[in-house]
Short mmCIF file of C-alpha atoms in Angstrom, two decimals:
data_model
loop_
_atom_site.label_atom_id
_atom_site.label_comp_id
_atom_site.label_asym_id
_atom_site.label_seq_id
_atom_site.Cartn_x
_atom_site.Cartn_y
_atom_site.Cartn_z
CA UNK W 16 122.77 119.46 134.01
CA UNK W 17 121.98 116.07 135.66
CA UNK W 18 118.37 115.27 136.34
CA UNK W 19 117.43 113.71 140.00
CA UNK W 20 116.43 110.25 140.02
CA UNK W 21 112.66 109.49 139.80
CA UNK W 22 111.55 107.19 142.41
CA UNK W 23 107.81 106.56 140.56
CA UNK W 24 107.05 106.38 137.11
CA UNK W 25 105.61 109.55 135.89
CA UNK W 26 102.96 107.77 134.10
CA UNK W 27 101.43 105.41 135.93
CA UNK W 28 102.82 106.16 139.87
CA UNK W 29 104.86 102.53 139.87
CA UNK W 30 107.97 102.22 141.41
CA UNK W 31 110.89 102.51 138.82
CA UNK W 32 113.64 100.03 138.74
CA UNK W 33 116.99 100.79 138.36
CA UNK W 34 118.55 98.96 135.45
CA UNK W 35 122.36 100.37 134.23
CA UNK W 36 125.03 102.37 136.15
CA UNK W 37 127.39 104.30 134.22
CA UNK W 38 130.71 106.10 135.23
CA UNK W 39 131.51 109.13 133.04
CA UNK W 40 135.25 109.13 134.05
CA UNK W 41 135.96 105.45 132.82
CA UNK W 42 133.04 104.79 130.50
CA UNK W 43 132.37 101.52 132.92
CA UNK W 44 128.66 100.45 132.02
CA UNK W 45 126.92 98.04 134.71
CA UNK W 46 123.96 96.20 134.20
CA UNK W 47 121.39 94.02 135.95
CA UNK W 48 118.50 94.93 138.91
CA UNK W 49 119.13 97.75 141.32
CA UNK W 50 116.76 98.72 144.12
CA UNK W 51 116.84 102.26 144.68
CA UNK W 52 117.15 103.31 148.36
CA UNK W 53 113.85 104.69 150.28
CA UNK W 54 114.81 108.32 150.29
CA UNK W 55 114.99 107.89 146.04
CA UNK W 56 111.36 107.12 146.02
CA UNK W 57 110.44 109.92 147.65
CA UNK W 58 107.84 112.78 145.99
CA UNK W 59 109.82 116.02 145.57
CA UNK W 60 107.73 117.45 148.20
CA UNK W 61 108.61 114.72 150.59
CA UNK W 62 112.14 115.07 150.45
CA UNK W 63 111.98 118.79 150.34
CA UNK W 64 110.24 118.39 153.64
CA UNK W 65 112.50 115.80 154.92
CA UNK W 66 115.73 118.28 153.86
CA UNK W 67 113.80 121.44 155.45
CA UNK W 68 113.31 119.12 158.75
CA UNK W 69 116.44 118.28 159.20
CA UNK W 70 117.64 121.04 158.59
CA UNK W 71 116.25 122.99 161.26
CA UNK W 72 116.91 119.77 163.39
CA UNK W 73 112.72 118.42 164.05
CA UNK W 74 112.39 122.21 165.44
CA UNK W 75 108.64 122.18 164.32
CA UNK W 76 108.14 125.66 165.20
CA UNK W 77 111.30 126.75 162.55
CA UNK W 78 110.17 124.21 160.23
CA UNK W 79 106.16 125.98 160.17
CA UNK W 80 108.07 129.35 159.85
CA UNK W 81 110.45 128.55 156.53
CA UNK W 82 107.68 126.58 154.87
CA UNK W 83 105.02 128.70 156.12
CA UNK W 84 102.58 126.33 157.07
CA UNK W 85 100.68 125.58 160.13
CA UNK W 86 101.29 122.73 163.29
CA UNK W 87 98.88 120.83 161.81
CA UNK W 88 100.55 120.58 158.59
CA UNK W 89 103.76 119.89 159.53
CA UNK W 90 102.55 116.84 161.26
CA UNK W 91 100.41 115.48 159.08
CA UNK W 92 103.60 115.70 156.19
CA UNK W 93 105.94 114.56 158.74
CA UNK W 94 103.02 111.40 159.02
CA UNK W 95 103.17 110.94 155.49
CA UNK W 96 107.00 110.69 155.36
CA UNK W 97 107.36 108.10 158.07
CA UNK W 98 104.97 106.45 156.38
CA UNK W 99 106.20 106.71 152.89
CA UNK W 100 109.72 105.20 154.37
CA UNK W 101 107.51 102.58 155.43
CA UNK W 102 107.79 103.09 158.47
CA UNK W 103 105.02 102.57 161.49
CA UNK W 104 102.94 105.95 161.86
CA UNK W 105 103.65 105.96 165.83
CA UNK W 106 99.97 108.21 165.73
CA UNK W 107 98.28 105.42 163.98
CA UNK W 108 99.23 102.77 166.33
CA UNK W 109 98.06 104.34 169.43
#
């Protein structure tokens, strides 16, 4: 069973950096410094939220109902995933 890629060091919370590819058909090994894409460095809970979101299309109301959490908390995770993306928090601008 293949693990999913960490994002963070589970040590001390540093980004990882990606350092070999590998294909398991051809035995190809690649090697050098690979930067892993925005959604890799996600927490588990972030891109369980960002898969549940989606999901249900940004419907916040569906979204509170399968995770079973309030308004409140759906926004403030949905803050901390633009955010982690690194994108601009459009609340934290105004």
């Amino acid at each position: 069973m293949k693990k999913e890629v960490l994002g963070k060091c589970p040590i001390c919370g540093e980004e990882l950096e990606v350092t070999r590819l590998s294909c398991n058909h051809c035995h190809t090994n690649i090697e050098g410094d690979f930067s892993l894409c925005k959604f890799c460095k996600l927490s588990y809970e972030q891109k369980n939220f960002a898969e549940v979101f989606i999901k249900n299309r940004g419907n916040i109301k569906e979204i509170e109902k399968e995770l079973g959490i309030s308004y409140p908390t759906v926004r403030n995770k949905l803050e901390d995933l633009i955010l982690a993306l690194e994108y601009k928090s459009i609340s934290k601008t105004k």
